[in-house]
């Protein structure tokens, strides 16, 4: 509830056009009651789009197919964008019964549905991935970013052990407003790519690797210690998280 | 070296206005030779401003006062912005002998000098800090961001244990294009603040804390696992790193 | 065995009403022999209710269905409260054959049976959970607390990324004598909720999360480093442990 | 600001005894403006006593003596209880110049001052410590608890390698409403003591130990994994934190 | 090869009863060639019994049933004691085809066969376990110790949360020449038991526990930091390792 | 692209025998375009053999059988050596359909195919393994090294607990130009073997072990801390990585 | 208090030679009151020698010189053996004022005093150390073991990188009843030495090393994972702890 | 002792030119007695040069200046190469009194002395360092390699954030027989450099960095997970260790 709204209610009370009890209820209701929808097992935050530019996203793991379908139906009922991450095709079946026009992005393991009348995609987010095994995470980032209204350029398998693969894409690097850089193993790609571009870089460590990669810890630490300026890091395998901040950055620059 | 430059040299060779040997040397020189200055103990990357929008920054620890002063003098000789981080006042004395108009930002433990004719500060970067003990890191971020040409709003001691201190600053949160959020201990501030704003959030864990904070590890992990969308993280205590990416984001949005 | 008991036996010996051998056996027996029941694979501590207010609880993992059923039968034979944690429905089938009126709390993965003539529930324990995925742990806490004789108020999906969901429940927060706060990922909820209430807060980190949550380590460290006063922490996913201390606190305050 | 307050203001507006602008300002002011005192480097949360039963406590490390003294003076100006933790005698000298009746608890490394007219100490908090080296942490807990209005019983050097030292204090264990148990090294005391009592146990791991104690990690993990019911844990060396929750528990039980 | 052997060969050479070439071959052979049996995938160390009092033990994991059976057959062919640890009943089937009188100790997941004419069991090794879930490890220790010729006393489910269960067994504690103490979770039993006895204590942490037990790390660290004197530790879940050193200690004391 | 190539093109332009546009395209093409083959999901680095002496190796995990087969076919189409690591026999079936003369090295879990006309094997690489369970890793190293053109001597089950097994192979140790030493558990073999030889030692920790081996961490740390000179370490279980550097070393010494 | 004592008191009561009150006091006193001496900051466990064969040892760190001197005086007053570990010569000065015949073992950083009439040293404990830097820990073990009544053989600088230094001492290895093996860095010595002897081996990791030794963690993990049978481990740098268990083992074997 | 030596002695015995007792003593002496020099606190391994190509190196930390000087004098007495690592100038003063022609390499913190008549330097070892702060480690490697008889090319401050600094040195990369690559922070340089060369790469992580570099752990893990083939790793900051293996590799290739 914004100051202007409070002032308007107070004016109405002063004018006598609104009773005290009604005003009291109105203030309470505006602030709290319409802010979320309580399903018992979940409280869907319907104010999030207003507050942050994108509706609540459904993190799939730990929820039953039925729970996911129910939440999805509520979101779509308001014609908001739907994004469910890290779900199998089986969960998708359950969602499709409630949301017939939902789609399954298999590489990204995500369920998506764009709202009607969504504006055209803008700007340019580069999604670069070091190796073929990093694709599920890169695709989660790319699909999420597209659903959030961003044009995405995918540049895959450009790991630092064969630098020419990356250097040959210099024009595409230069065209990016913001770059999402996905890598496992030693996680060196954000440092190298970050040294070549002038745009913000969002680094995504992946759990790809073995032995002393310790489930992505090696890549995570490397990225946090990047000697290149302009790099920030999200959680291991968190393609969606990278897309969320990259989208905000890209949208900041307008069309 | 860009394709256009190569084509121009090739045209000159074809026209006969440039000999093969000269052209060969020119190509080599453009690509490599003028790219850095070799001091023996350091190779100053003078192309970095061209490539990334800000010149090389000097990381103080592990360098002698003499080395820092020498590097600083070379950077100032080209009238580039000078930023030396994590140095004591003693190092500053050495630098000031070579760069008389350098200044020491004591709270941030940094040496700064703006180049002549620097453009006015633009946009708005919010630097929020959870506690008083986080100030050195927050100031490193703020001072760095200002030197990079950004207007900065400082909002300190707004930790989550007393939420009203943060909520009372709602207008300042709303005015930020990008927020740098600095916190030690449990590192919860980026999650809470990130849930209130729609702009990108750069989280900086600090080593403030004791016991199971393990030198900032607790805050780092918390921030990487933030349930708020739009948050990315830099290294522990890395105020400069946060400023570097925040500046790129803020500059992206223009004046 | 209390001093008074020893004195009484000694008096009897002095009076000649108790022989030395009998007294010797009595003293030994009182101290040790009736304190537990030895099943070979387990020693059930029947003194625990007397000593600590609640009988021994059966931790399910690593025990066969038969072992669990045998232990359960012995506990019920004394009409003590029965609580078996972290068991599948299959284990419940084995228990029900020996304890027909046992019940299975599916959300909590627990087997429960209240003793006959149990007193009415008292006080108010708030069980708050940050997300839907934290429900199994929250339910283990809630079900355990109820079995221990406490009235429980469940407040789920109130994570810090949408603060208004928590703030709207202010009256329920204020009504709690003690709060159990369950959260995974960055584990920030205890800090925020702990800053809003004046009652003791028992924080329960969960293993919900991925990547750098490292199986709940991130939430655990965050909670241990909470900047809010009045917060203590139990093991990851340990809903029962939280209930045990919360119950002792709630019972302390009487009816 | 509570609902009753809002209703009262609205009534005044409806009666015409309060103008809209004044009412608007009043509402804003009540909610935010008087809630803290902004010193630039710190925002003192003066509402905390009202909200949580004890005023803001000053964590000493990372603050200058001048900053601590300034904050202390502001707190004492409102005649609130003053507690500054983890400070040297040198900091105390600075504080005493501003707060002449402050006292230095050397064993606990804390500065304390009771407000005038503080009520008599109530209840009984047991502070048990495993070894002599754990005393600074135990004393921080004891001194903090006393300042918060609790009667404290100190039981030191009762580590589990000589069980009879603990068992001989059985009456004192039984008299406690809540026990704070401080131990380093293997951190076994809370498990053993927790098995003997029926009251809540707050375990405090200390950094006492060497080698594979890893700065208190061994004791912390042991306490989190305690097989005794009714135990919760605070941060390593966090005597104050243990006192804060123990005080809330003790106060819950009344006089 | 011992000095006496070398001297004997040299004498024979000097006497002319042994040629230089033969002597050379003899020396080489004695030192190296008969020391082990090379199966290609394994080199069975047949000297081990001579050198260390017990033949090579077969660690099951990572070996095929066929490999285990082959190695077992070679060991039994020399009528040495056979011990295979951490194998399923399926592996046992393969072994029994080659070694018909081998036996499977199901609780310990071990295959055993005593050599013919093995001497009677001596001394007394106490194997104490904190909880029912620790039994597989405790049994691996007990079965191994028995095969090595030691009398074993099993004392299970005597965890520290119910001290009287342990204290009631004081006579059995006093009878032990050496104690193997097995515990998971907080691993406090060796400290408590170690404070009650005067014999050497071998502590075995187990992976029993959850959350912050981190696969037995909590118990391991606790045991390494034990404040009780006379305690040493083996690897997590390493029942066999505990038996090996306990056996050497027990045998040292003779019959 | 090498300087000589650039000069030749420039000469042709100067001579008029090559047009500017054609020269421009040629330069670009040489540098970037023929360097790799883009399959969408992968960019095969065909320059790698030229640059580093061995073609790109296919890391199996995380790739579908179809993807592996496709990449394998492309590599074989150029008659380069084919090596696919860490794949099951099922993946091999898919590859054999595209590459009929590929072979499956079951012990090493690798697919191999030598190019036609490969030169004879040279030098001598010793592959030593501490235990039978380390064989899969040792075989991955041995098979890889052979495919790279090196003669390999396998010395297995020579762990330090039975030193004579290693010492008896002294002649084979002395014959090695470089030694690959594979060990799990405490990882002591490289230190002992490294103290006996004068050649470079590449240590490979394996994940063989349990409890506090933490997936090979114990062996890894031990090898990194080796007190023997001349030892360097590769990732846990990384047999291929050891072969790659050992091959370069062996080839350095010529035939 | 043993059963026989209780029976004797009961007999006296039955005979009328002991009153009930006196008996009651006697029982209580025997069990608890004379068991320790309460100095306020410490409870000296005077029963420990009776219970465990050696009096309480004073761990120096974290205690003031005055506290150490006071405890030392109390121990010597009963003519028990005095051992204070990890103290500087300054602490020794304070102790010597109270205990004139105390001695300072500088290499071990320990204060020692043998009780009058101590029996001659028995058995043979071997203390082996890998490198010169491990001497302080090895000496703490050796000095402690001697004070406990054991003959000690010191064998230093026999690290595995030069095996012959160890092998040349074979006779001394064979003479040991129990071996304490001290090593830092990769901690391989217990595995190698453990493979050569038939006696129990107590391994002591030291914090000697750098980089990835992580303060002795590498050696600790290596020793816990030793492939040699008959090895158990104490805490990092814990020379005293090794002596305590080694002494119990050595004493077990008699003179 | 080699087989040929043994045969020669046996021949002499057979010929009667050597008595049995003398032969016996000779064999024993050759094998063990002359292999090292026992200083009490150290056993200098004089056979190491014969066995491994370079004499024992003195690791400075934890040794007194007097001990270092004594060991140095013994090594120089045999005119072997002297290398003492990680020592201050103060230690050097002590050494120079015993070894007047020793020299102090300040950047490397090492004491060196070449033996008389040392052969000319051969081959080419490249020592590359990412940043100026890595120089002490790089210099330790370079100085050590030179003392071992290798020609060294130093290439410093070529971190990946400014790739052109590295690419411009392509000819020097190509000239190396083996490369030592030193880097802190994210440790990406070995991956990038390793992708450009065909020679073996020895990676040295340094402790340069802060926050989540955790004392070099980040760089270490990155290097172990390098996606470039042909890379092996030594301990953090272990410049000497890198030189030792690089020297063996370089010497393998002859002059």
Tab-separated table of C-alpha atoms in Angstrom, chain H residues 35-221:
chain	number	residue	atom	x	y	z
H	35	UNK	CA	73.093	-44.079	3.652
H	36	UNK	CA	72.545	-41.163	5.986
H	37	UNK	CA	74.277	-38.998	8.539
H	38	UNK	CA	72.644	-38.869	11.974
H	39	UNK	CA	72.741	-35.456	13.658
H	40	UNK	CA	70.331	-36.501	16.393
H	41	UNK	CA	67.664	-34.011	15.338
H	42	UNK	CA	68.055	-34.967	11.647
H	43	UNK	CA	69.173	-37.847	9.459
H	44	UNK	CA	70.673	-36.371	6.287
H	45	UNK	CA	69.971	-38.643	3.335
H	46	UNK	CA	73.306	-38.553	1.462
H	47	UNK	CA	72.180	-41.255	-0.958
H	48	UNK	CA	69.438	-39.084	-2.350
H	49	UNK	CA	71.532	-37.514	-5.107
H	50	UNK	CA	72.636	-40.959	-6.288
H	51	UNK	CA	69.074	-42.250	-6.130
H	52	UNK	CA	67.156	-39.294	-7.467
H	53	UNK	CA	69.507	-36.884	-9.187
H	54	UNK	CA	69.408	-34.104	-6.598
H	55	UNK	CA	70.544	-34.000	-2.961
H	56	UNK	CA	68.218	-33.543	0.013
H	57	UNK	CA	66.679	-30.084	0.161
H	58	UNK	CA	66.270	-28.301	3.501
H	59	UNK	CA	62.738	-27.139	4.296
H	60	UNK	CA	63.344	-24.134	6.553
H	61	UNK	CA	60.199	-23.622	8.692
H	62	UNK	CA	60.281	-25.217	12.149
H	63	UNK	CA	64.067	-25.498	12.261
H	64	UNK	CA	66.312	-23.194	14.270
H	65	UNK	CA	68.968	-21.137	12.451
H	66	UNK	CA	71.574	-23.294	14.147
H	67	UNK	CA	69.987	-26.527	12.905
H	68	UNK	CA	69.777	-25.176	9.362
H	69	UNK	CA	73.391	-24.041	9.441
H	70	UNK	CA	74.567	-27.409	10.736
H	71	UNK	CA	72.684	-29.345	8.056
H	72	UNK	CA	73.899	-26.932	5.374
H	73	UNK	CA	77.501	-27.377	6.437
H	74	UNK	CA	77.221	-31.178	6.203
H	75	UNK	CA	75.760	-30.995	2.695
H	76	UNK	CA	78.377	-28.541	1.473
H	77	UNK	CA	81.136	-30.657	3.044
H	78	UNK	CA	80.355	-33.216	0.335
H	79	UNK	CA	80.205	-30.435	-2.262
H	80	UNK	CA	76.568	-31.145	-3.049
H	81	UNK	CA	74.157	-28.477	-4.225
H	82	UNK	CA	72.631	-26.601	-1.293
H	83	UNK	CA	69.019	-25.408	-1.303
H	84	UNK	CA	67.223	-24.107	1.783
H	85	UNK	CA	63.665	-22.897	1.217
H	86	UNK	CA	61.390	-20.462	3.079
H	87	UNK	CA	63.927	-18.831	5.310
H	88	UNK	CA	64.438	-15.260	6.380
H	89	UNK	CA	67.608	-13.310	5.946
H	90	UNK	CA	68.311	-13.966	9.616
H	91	UNK	CA	68.648	-17.679	8.955
H	92	UNK	CA	70.881	-16.880	6.017
H	93	UNK	CA	73.262	-15.008	8.347
H	94	UNK	CA	73.616	-18.152	10.441
H	95	UNK	CA	74.254	-20.277	7.358
H	96	UNK	CA	76.804	-17.909	5.883
H	97	UNK	CA	78.983	-18.269	8.940
H	98	UNK	CA	79.301	-21.960	8.154
H	99	UNK	CA	79.046	-21.724	4.341
H	100	UNK	CA	80.692	-18.451	3.270
H	101	UNK	CA	79.853	-18.765	-0.415
H	102	UNK	CA	76.145	-19.415	0.101
H	103	UNK	CA	73.823	-16.855	-1.467
H	104	UNK	CA	70.426	-15.515	-0.507
H	105	UNK	CA	67.754	-15.249	-3.222
H	106	UNK	CA	65.554	-12.670	-1.530
H	107	UNK	CA	62.539	-12.834	-3.856
H	108	UNK	CA	62.429	-16.586	-3.422
H	109	UNK	CA	63.321	-16.508	0.304
H	110	UNK	CA	65.879	-19.250	-0.414
H	111	UNK	CA	69.529	-19.989	0.316
H	112	UNK	CA	71.461	-21.520	-2.584
H	113	UNK	CA	74.965	-22.698	-3.388
H	114	UNK	CA	75.935	-24.449	-6.603
H	115	UNK	CA	78.520	-27.198	-6.253
H	116	UNK	CA	81.872	-26.642	-7.913
H	117	UNK	CA	82.072	-27.863	-11.469
H	118	UNK	CA	78.320	-27.932	-11.991
H	119	UNK	CA	77.432	-28.563	-15.662
H	120	UNK	CA	75.890	-25.783	-17.820
H	121	UNK	CA	72.164	-25.209	-17.684
H	122	UNK	CA	70.135	-27.175	-20.235
H	123	UNK	CA	66.714	-27.198	-21.821
H	124	UNK	CA	64.060	-24.629	-21.165
H	125	UNK	CA	61.618	-24.457	-18.302
H	126	UNK	CA	59.007	-21.743	-18.579
H	127	UNK	CA	57.876	-20.237	-15.266
H	128	UNK	CA	54.663	-18.280	-15.841
H	129	UNK	CA	52.895	-16.346	-13.086
H	130	UNK	CA	49.416	-14.821	-13.178
H	131	UNK	CA	50.013	-11.788	-10.985
H	132	UNK	CA	52.644	-9.722	-9.259
H	133	UNK	CA	51.615	-11.110	-5.866
H	134	UNK	CA	52.493	-14.627	-7.051
H	135	UNK	CA	56.157	-13.721	-7.519
H	136	UNK	CA	57.601	-15.209	-4.292
H	137	UNK	CA	56.279	-18.624	-5.280
H	138	UNK	CA	57.311	-18.246	-8.904
H	139	UNK	CA	60.793	-17.201	-7.860
H	140	UNK	CA	61.098	-20.190	-5.498
H	141	UNK	CA	60.360	-22.361	-8.518
H	142	UNK	CA	62.722	-20.504	-10.816
H	143	UNK	CA	65.654	-20.372	-8.406
H	144	UNK	CA	65.225	-24.043	-7.512
H	145	UNK	CA	65.064	-25.084	-11.164
H	146	UNK	CA	68.214	-23.158	-11.991
H	147	UNK	CA	70.098	-24.746	-9.114
H	148	UNK	CA	69.021	-28.122	-10.451
H	149	UNK	CA	70.714	-27.350	-13.768
H	150	UNK	CA	67.883	-26.010	-15.912
H	151	UNK	CA	67.627	-22.892	-18.049
H	152	UNK	CA	64.581	-20.889	-16.956
H	153	UNK	CA	62.404	-18.360	-18.792
H	154	UNK	CA	60.360	-16.101	-16.477
H	155	UNK	CA	56.996	-14.808	-17.792
H	156	UNK	CA	55.177	-12.864	-15.087
H	157	UNK	CA	51.822	-11.057	-14.693
H	158	UNK	CA	50.018	-12.806	-17.548
H	159	UNK	CA	46.674	-13.479	-15.807
H	160	UNK	CA	43.642	-14.469	-17.859
H	161	UNK	CA	41.706	-11.247	-17.318
H	162	UNK	CA	43.964	-9.672	-19.986
H	163	UNK	CA	44.499	-12.557	-22.385
H	164	UNK	CA	46.603	-10.595	-24.884
H	165	UNK	CA	49.441	-10.392	-22.353
H	166	UNK	CA	49.696	-14.169	-22.539
H	167	UNK	CA	48.967	-14.565	-26.249
H	168	UNK	CA	51.708	-12.068	-27.122
H	169	UNK	CA	54.243	-14.446	-25.602
H	170	UNK	CA	53.339	-17.318	-27.895
H	171	UNK	CA	56.873	-17.913	-29.091
H	172	UNK	CA	58.126	-18.256	-25.545
H	173	UNK	CA	55.346	-20.700	-24.777
H	174	UNK	CA	56.322	-22.756	-27.803
H	175	UNK	CA	59.972	-22.871	-26.735
H	176	UNK	CA	59.299	-24.500	-23.379
H	177	UNK	CA	59.974	-28.183	-22.798
H	178	UNK	CA	57.888	-27.985	-19.658
H	179	UNK	CA	55.900	-25.135	-18.114
H	180	UNK	CA	55.451	-24.242	-14.454
H	181	UNK	CA	52.311	-22.147	-14.139
H	182	UNK	CA	51.769	-20.209	-10.919
H	183	UNK	CA	48.428	-18.588	-10.058
H	184	UNK	CA	46.279	-17.647	-7.092
H	185	UNK	CA	42.664	-16.443	-6.921
H	186	UNK	CA	40.613	-18.501	-9.426
H	187	UNK	CA	43.668	-20.379	-10.730
H	188	UNK	CA	42.559	-20.326	-14.368
H	189	UNK	CA	45.941	-19.722	-15.976
H	190	UNK	CA	47.003	-23.397	-16.224
H	191	UNK	CA	43.783	-24.252	-18.080
H	192	UNK	CA	44.219	-21.462	-20.598
H	193	UNK	CA	47.965	-21.867	-21.032
H	194	UNK	CA	47.562	-25.637	-21.054
H	195	UNK	CA	45.191	-25.320	-23.985
H	196	UNK	CA	47.812	-23.432	-25.984
H	197	UNK	CA	50.876	-25.642	-25.585
H	198	UNK	CA	51.836	-29.237	-26.202
H	199	UNK	CA	54.341	-29.617	-23.389
H	200	UNK	CA	53.671	-30.884	-19.848
H	201	UNK	CA	52.281	-28.259	-17.484
H	202	UNK	CA	52.958	-28.222	-13.735
H	203	UNK	CA	50.389	-26.029	-12.012
H	204	UNK	CA	51.160	-24.286	-8.710
H	205	UNK	CA	48.236	-22.778	-6.816
H	206	UNK	CA	49.160	-19.890	-4.532
H	207	UNK	CA	47.544	-18.573	-1.391
H	208	UNK	CA	47.153	-15.184	-3.041
H	209	UNK	CA	43.557	-14.016	-2.762
H	210	UNK	CA	41.076	-13.336	-0.010
H	211	UNK	CA	37.639	-14.325	1.184
H	212	UNK	CA	36.488	-17.458	-0.571
H	213	UNK	CA	39.983	-18.254	-1.853
H	214	UNK	CA	40.380	-19.962	1.528
H	215	UNK	CA	44.155	-19.765	1.511
H	216	UNK	CA	44.589	-21.088	-2.014
H	217	UNK	CA	41.927	-23.796	-1.911
H	218	UNK	CA	39.970	-22.176	-4.733
H	219	UNK	CA	43.001	-22.129	-7.032
H	220	UNK	CA	43.972	-25.660	-6.028
H	221	UNK	CA	40.558	-27.107	-6.821
